[in-house]
PDB file of C-alpha atoms in Angstrom:
ATOM      1  CA  MET A   1       0.000   0.000   0.000  1.00  0.00           C
ATOM      2  CA  PHE A   2       2.847   2.367   0.827  1.00  0.00           C
ATOM      3  CA  ILE A   3       4.403   1.756  -2.569  1.00  0.00           C
ATOM      4  CA  LEU A   4       1.104   2.513  -4.300  1.00  0.00           C
ATOM      5  CA  ALA A   5       0.687   5.810  -2.457  1.00  0.00           C
ATOM      6  CA  ILE A   6       4.199   6.913  -3.259  1.00  0.00           C
ATOM      7  CA  ALA A   7       3.903   5.688  -6.856  1.00  0.00           C
ATOM      8  CA  LEU A   8       0.914   7.960  -7.322  1.00  0.00           C
ATOM      9  CA  PHE A   9       2.966  11.060  -6.696  1.00  0.00           C
ATOM     10  CA  SER A  10       6.617  10.102  -6.336  1.00  0.00           C
ATOM     11  CA  CYS A  11       9.384  11.674  -8.358  1.00  0.00           C
ATOM     12  CA  GLU A  12      12.414  10.703  -6.316  1.00  0.00           C
ATOM     13  CA  THR A  13      13.450   9.875  -2.798  1.00  0.00           C
ATOM     14  CA  GLY A  14      16.102  11.472  -0.692  1.00  0.00           C
ATOM     15  CA  SER A  15      17.576  11.112   2.722  1.00  0.00           C
ATOM     16  CA  SER A  16      15.606  11.861   5.869  1.00  0.00           C
ATOM     17  CA  SER A  17      15.637  15.446   7.015  1.00  0.00           C
ATOM     18  CA  VAL A  18      13.962  17.683   9.534  1.00  0.00           C
ATOM     19  CA  TYR A  19      10.290  18.332   8.802  1.00  0.00           C
ATOM     20  CA  HIS A  20       9.811  21.976   7.857  1.00  0.00           C
ATOM     21  CA  ASN A  21       8.585  24.172   5.060  1.00  0.00           C
ATOM     22  CA  PHE A  22      11.134  23.844   2.269  1.00  0.00           C
ATOM     23  CA  ALA A  23      10.050  26.626  -0.097  1.00  0.00           C
ATOM     24  CA  PRO A  24      11.766  29.991  -0.259  1.00  0.00           C
ATOM     25  CA  ALA A  25       9.186  32.729   0.343  1.00  0.00           C
ATOM     26  CA  VAL A  26       9.611  34.157  -3.162  1.00  0.00           C
ATOM     27  CA  LEU A  27       8.474  30.857  -4.725  1.00  0.00           C
ATOM     28  CA  SER A  28       5.336  30.633  -2.607  1.00  0.00           C
ATOM     29  CA  LYS A  29       3.790  33.782  -4.077  1.00  0.00           C
ATOM     30  CA  ASP A  30       1.278  33.053  -6.842  1.00  0.00           C
ATOM     31  CA  THR A  31      -2.436  33.033  -7.574  1.00  0.00           C
ATOM     32  CA  ILE A  32      -3.246  29.413  -6.646  1.00  0.00           C
ATOM     33  CA  ASP A  33      -4.692  29.234  -3.130  1.00  0.00           C
ATOM     34  CA  LEU A  34      -4.921  25.616  -2.021  1.00  0.00           C
ATOM     35  CA  SER A  35      -5.272  26.351   1.710  1.00  0.00           C
ATOM     36  CA  ASN A  36      -8.221  24.508   3.258  1.00  0.00           C
ATOM     37  CA  LYS A  37      -8.945  22.535   0.094  1.00  0.00           C
ATOM     38  CA  LEU A  38      -9.683  18.810  -0.102  1.00  0.00           C
ATOM     39  CA  ILE A  39      -8.808  17.139  -3.404  1.00  0.00           C
ATOM     40  CA  PHE A  40     -10.230  13.752  -4.423  1.00  0.00           C
ATOM     41  CA  ILE A  41      -7.795  11.832  -6.649  1.00  0.00           C
ATOM     42  CA  GLY A  42      -8.397   8.988  -9.075  1.00  0.00           C
ATOM     43  CA  PRO A  43      -7.209   7.546 -12.393  1.00  0.00           C
ATOM     44  CA  GLN A  44      -9.974   8.981 -14.602  1.00  0.00           C
ATOM     45  CA  ILE A  45     -11.801  12.257 -15.019  1.00  0.00           C
ATOM     46  CA  ASP A  46     -15.326  12.445 -16.410  1.00  0.00           C
ATOM     47  CA  THR A  47     -15.231  15.715 -18.336  1.00  0.00           C
ATOM     48  CA  LEU A  48     -19.014  15.774 -18.863  1.00  0.00           C
ATOM     49  CA  LYS A  49     -19.857  15.483 -15.160  1.00  0.00           C
ATOM     50  CA  MET A  50     -16.589  17.159 -14.103  1.00  0.00           C
ATOM     51  CA  ASP A  51     -15.994  14.380 -11.606  1.00  0.00           C
ATOM     52  CA  ILE A  52     -13.137  12.034 -10.704  1.00  0.00           C
ATOM     53  CA  GLN A  53     -13.735   8.325 -11.327  1.00  0.00           C
ATOM     54  CA  ALA A  54     -11.985   5.788  -9.075  1.00  0.00           C
ATOM     55  CA  ASP A  55     -13.847   2.496  -9.451  1.00  0.00           C
ATOM     56  CA  CYS A  56     -10.997   0.176  -8.459  1.00  0.00           C
ATOM     57  CA  ASP A  57      -9.385  -0.871  -5.184  1.00  0.00           C
ATOM     58  CA  CYS A  58      -6.433   1.252  -4.073  1.00  0.00           C
ATOM     59  CA  CYS A  59      -6.850   3.856  -6.818  1.00  0.00           C
ATOM     60  CA  ALA A  60      -8.635   6.594  -4.844  1.00  0.00           C
ATOM     61  CA  SER A  61      -6.972   9.122  -2.579  1.00  0.00           C
ATOM     62  CA  ASN A  62      -7.637  12.334  -0.723  1.00  0.00           C
ATOM     63  CA  LEU A  63      -5.184  15.207  -0.518  1.00  0.00           C
ATOM     64  CA  ALA A  64      -6.033  17.814   2.133  1.00  0.00           C
ATOM     65  CA  PHE A  65      -4.189  21.113   2.047  1.00  0.00           C
ATOM     66  CA  ILE A  66      -4.535  22.068   5.721  1.00  0.00           C
ATOM     67  CA  ASN A  67      -3.025  25.534   5.446  1.00  0.00           C
ATOM     68  CA  ASP A  68      -0.586  27.352   3.165  1.00  0.00           C
ATOM     69  CA  SER A  69       2.227  24.835   3.696  1.00  0.00           C
ATOM     70  CA  ILE A  70       1.028  21.538   5.281  1.00  0.00           C
ATOM     71  CA  PHE A  71      -0.890  18.686   3.634  1.00  0.00           C
ATOM     72  CA  VAL A  72      -2.260  15.255   4.532  1.00  0.00           C
ATOM     73  CA  PHE A  73      -2.445  12.499   1.919  1.00  0.00           C
ATOM     74  CA  GLU A  74      -4.772   9.497   2.352  1.00  0.00           C
ATOM     75  CA  SER A  75      -4.501   6.439   0.108  1.00  0.00           C
ATOM     76  CA  LEU A  76      -7.749   4.436   0.237  1.00  0.00           C
ATOM     77  CA  CYS A  77      -7.907   0.633  -0.035  1.00  0.00           C
ATOM     78  CA  LEU A  78     -10.457  -1.980   1.043  1.00  0.00           C
ATOM     79  CA  GLU A  79      -8.028  -3.742   3.397  1.00  0.00           C
ATOM     80  CA  GLY A  80      -6.581  -0.553   4.879  1.00  0.00           C
ATOM     81  CA  ASP A  81      -5.741   3.061   4.339  1.00  0.00           C
ATOM     82  CA  ASP A  82      -2.359   4.821   4.458  1.00  0.00           C
ATOM     83  CA  TYR A  83      -1.873   8.362   5.751  1.00  0.00           C
ATOM     84  CA  PHE A  84       1.037  10.704   5.104  1.00  0.00           C
ATOM     85  CA  LYS A  85       1.790  14.289   6.014  1.00  0.00           C
ATOM     86  CA  GLY A  86       4.113  16.756   4.426  1.00  0.00           C
ATOM     87  CA  THR A  87       4.754  20.276   3.279  1.00  0.00           C
ATOM     88  CA  TYR A  88       4.048  21.861  -0.067  1.00  0.00           C
ATOM     89  CA  PHE A  89       4.629  24.983  -2.040  1.00  0.00           C
ATOM     90  CA  LYS A  90       3.262  26.328  -5.296  1.00  0.00           C
ATOM     91  CA  PHE A  91       5.075  27.839  -8.224  1.00  0.00           C
ATOM     92  CA  LYS A  92       3.063  28.951 -11.230  1.00  0.00           C
ATOM     93  CA  SER A  93       1.147  25.856 -12.410  1.00  0.00           C
ATOM     94  CA  LEU A  94       3.085  23.378 -10.229  1.00  0.00           C
ATOM     95  CA  VAL A  95       2.524  22.133  -6.700  1.00  0.00           C
ATOM     96  CA  PHE A  96       5.585  20.582  -5.050  1.00  0.00           C
ATOM     97  CA  LEU A  97       4.926  18.030  -2.291  1.00  0.00           C
ATOM     98  CA  LYS A  98       7.511  16.920   0.242  1.00  0.00           C
ATOM     99  CA  PHE A  99       6.310  13.788   2.052  1.00  0.00           C
ATOM    100  CA  HIS A 100       7.464  13.367   5.650  1.00  0.00           C
ATOM    101  CA  PRO A 101       9.021   9.921   6.160  1.00  0.00           C
ATOM    102  CA  MET A 102       6.361   8.849   8.694  1.00  0.00           C
ATOM    103  CA  MET A 103       3.385   6.831   7.447  1.00  0.00           C
ATOM    104  CA  VAL A 104       0.400   5.662   9.482  1.00  0.00           C
ATOM    105  CA  SER A 105      -1.712   2.739   8.254  1.00  0.00           C
ATOM    106  CA  SER A 106      -5.105   1.500   9.324  1.00  0.00           C
ATOM    107  CA  ILE A 107      -5.543  -2.209   8.677  1.00  0.00           C
ATOM    108  CA  HIS A 108      -9.145  -3.426   8.325  1.00  0.00           C
ATOM    109  CA  TYR A 109     -10.114  -6.968   9.211  1.00  0.00           C
ATOM    110  CA  PRO A 110     -13.402  -7.845   7.493  1.00  0.00           C
ATOM    111  CA  GLY A 111     -16.091  -9.515   9.533  1.00  0.00           C
ATOM    112  CA  GLU A 112     -19.230  -8.695  11.438  1.00  0.00           C
ATOM    113  CA  ASN A 113     -17.455  -6.038  13.465  1.00  0.00           C
ATOM    114  CA  MET A 114     -14.989  -4.254  11.254  1.00  0.00           C
ATOM    115  CA  GLU A 115     -11.836  -4.271  13.378  1.00  0.00           C
ATOM    116  CA  THR A 116      -9.078  -1.791  12.683  1.00  0.00           C
ATOM    117  CA  THR A 117      -5.495  -1.934  13.871  1.00  0.00           C
ATOM    118  CA  TRP A 118      -2.909   0.796  13.394  1.00  0.00           C
ATOM    119  CA  GLU A 119       0.691   0.600  12.265  1.00  0.00           C
ATOM    120  CA  LYS A 120       3.313   3.323  12.048  1.00  0.00           C
ATOM    121  CA  ALA A 121       6.294   3.114   9.713  1.00  0.00           C
ATOM    122  CA  SER A 122       9.100   5.367   8.611  1.00  0.00           C
ATOM    123  CA  ASP A 123      10.877   5.555   5.274  1.00  0.00           C
ATOM    124  CA  SER A 124      12.919   8.178   3.482  1.00  0.00           C
ATOM    125  CA  VAL A 125      11.588  11.587   2.522  1.00  0.00           C
ATOM    126  CA  SER A 126       9.976  11.603  -0.931  1.00  0.00           C
ATOM    127  CA  TYR A 127       8.941  14.358  -3.287  1.00  0.00           C
ATOM    128  CA  SER A 128       6.223  14.774  -5.891  1.00  0.00           C
ATOM    129  CA  VAL A 129       5.177  17.398  -8.373  1.00  0.00           C
ATOM    130  CA  LEU A 130       1.567  18.000  -9.346  1.00  0.00           C
ATOM    131  CA  HIS A 131       0.442  20.076 -12.300  1.00  0.00           C
ATOM    132  CA  PHE A 132      -2.354  22.563 -11.685  1.00  0.00           C
ATOM    133  CA  SER A 133      -4.760  23.537 -14.470  1.00  0.00           C
ATOM    134  CA  THR A 134      -8.373  24.470 -15.028  1.00  0.00           C
ATOM    135  CA  LEU A 135     -10.977  22.618 -17.038  1.00  0.00           C
ATOM    136  CA  LYS A 136     -14.376  24.205 -17.585  1.00  0.00           C
ATOM    137  CA  SER A 137     -13.497  26.734 -14.856  1.00  0.00           C
ATOM    138  CA  GLU A 138     -12.725  24.006 -12.281  1.00  0.00           C
ATOM    139  CA  TRP A 139      -9.367  23.192 -10.729  1.00  0.00           C
ATOM    140  CA  VAL A 140      -7.675  19.994 -11.819  1.00  0.00           C
ATOM    141  CA  LEU A 141      -4.460  18.618 -10.357  1.00  0.00           C
ATOM    142  CA  SER A 142      -2.643  15.914 -12.280  1.00  0.00           C
ATOM    143  CA  ALA A 143       0.354  13.694 -11.672  1.00  0.00           C
ATOM    144  CA  SER A 144       1.913  11.537 -14.360  1.00  0.00           C
ATOM    145  CA  PHE A 145       4.057   8.506 -13.728  1.00  0.00           C
ATOM    146  CA  GLY A 146       5.107   6.464 -16.704  1.00  0.00           C
ATOM    147  CA  GLU A 147       2.173   6.165 -19.075  1.00  0.00           C
ATOM    148  CA  ASP A 148      -0.403   6.674 -16.311  1.00  0.00           C
ATOM    149  CA  THR A 149      -1.867   9.895 -14.983  1.00  0.00           C
ATOM    150  CA  ASP A 150      -3.961  10.506 -11.872  1.00  0.00           C
ATOM    151  CA  TYR A 151      -6.317  13.465 -11.629  1.00  0.00           C
ATOM    152  CA  GLY A 152      -7.613  15.407  -8.681  1.00  0.00           C
ATOM    153  CA  MET A 153     -10.493  17.815  -8.203  1.00  0.00           C
ATOM    154  CA  CYS A 154     -12.059  19.506  -5.202  1.00  0.00           C
ATOM    155  CA  ASN A 155     -13.981  16.923  -3.207  1.00  0.00           C
ATOM    156  CA  ARG A 156     -17.688  17.808  -3.407  1.00  0.00           C
ATOM    157  CA  SER A 157     -18.925  15.128  -0.989  1.00  0.00           C
ATOM    158  CA  ILE A 158     -17.215  16.425   2.172  1.00  0.00           C
ATOM    159  CA  SER A 159     -15.695  19.719   3.249  1.00  0.00           C
ATOM    160  CA  VAL A 160     -12.066  19.891   4.321  1.00  0.00           C
ATOM    161  CA  GLU A 161     -13.214  20.806   7.853  1.00  0.00           C
ATOM    162  CA  LYS A 162     -15.395  17.693   8.180  1.00  0.00           C
ATOM    163  CA  TYR A 163     -12.671  15.562   6.609  1.00  0.00           C
ATOM    164  CA  LEU A 164     -10.090  16.817   9.130  1.00  0.00           C
ATOM    165  CA  ASP A 165     -12.593  16.302  11.975  1.00  0.00           C
ATOM    166  CA  ARG A 166     -12.958  12.689  10.814  1.00  0.00           C
ATOM    167  CA  LEU A 167      -9.170  12.245  10.848  1.00  0.00           C
ATOM    168  CA  LYS A 168      -9.034  13.682  14.364  1.00  0.00           C
ATOM    169  CA  PHE A 169     -11.847  11.395  15.545  1.00  0.00           C
ATOM    170  CA  MET A 170     -10.092   8.354  14.066  1.00  0.00           C
ATOM    171  CA  GLY A 171      -6.833   9.326  15.777  1.00  0.00           C
ATOM    172  CA  VAL A 172      -4.923   9.936  12.534  1.00  0.00           C
ATOM    173  CA  TYR A 173      -4.070  13.506  13.581  1.00  0.00           C
ATOM    174  CA  ASP A 174      -2.378  12.288  16.773  1.00  0.00           C
ATOM    175  CA  ARG A 175      -0.679   9.338  15.087  1.00  0.00           C
ATOM    176  CA  LEU A 176       0.785  11.639  12.394  1.00  0.00           C
ATOM    177  CA  GLU A 177       1.697  14.179  15.097  1.00  0.00           C
ATOM    178  CA  LEU A 178      -0.061  16.933  13.147  1.00  0.00           C
ATOM    179  CA  SER A 179      -1.035  18.964  16.201  1.00  0.00           C
ATOM    180  CA  HIS A 180       2.669  19.572  16.848  1.00  0.00           C
ATOM    181  CA  ASP A 181       3.193  20.752  13.241  1.00  0.00           C
ATOM    182  CA  LEU A 182       0.279  23.184  13.323  1.00  0.00           C
ATOM    183  CA  LYS A 183       1.393  25.152  16.412  1.00  0.00           C
TER     184      LYS A 183
END
């Protein structure tokens, strides 16, 4: 699952470093305001309905831009979900993501009572670049890897506030140590 999440947006990996905003202030100035936006990501975009299609297991994700520099990435799968945090900055039509090496996973055990266990892992820092564009006056983020491209649009089914409340309720916020980053 971790490999899938990184494959969706990974460009290269580097060595571990301290978690902080990595963009010089001059590069952060542009017209794209992603703060407090929740992006739903999938492998297809329906241009008639202006909606993301993700009808397969492990191909849907959420990317929450919490403020002007911190994001949370959630990779959704039937057997479990992976959560990452990181920092980002924007430059013209590009959004640069720096994934913190910590990953938190929820593992689901199917049955009458859906049990969930949590695992925490650490890997190297990874980076991704998303392309920002508009289609029929709506924001579209895209990431290409090989011959495949994933697309993201503002999530219409849940607000970023309710999404973050859900992550707090589930304990993802504490497990990712996001409260410390947002002080």
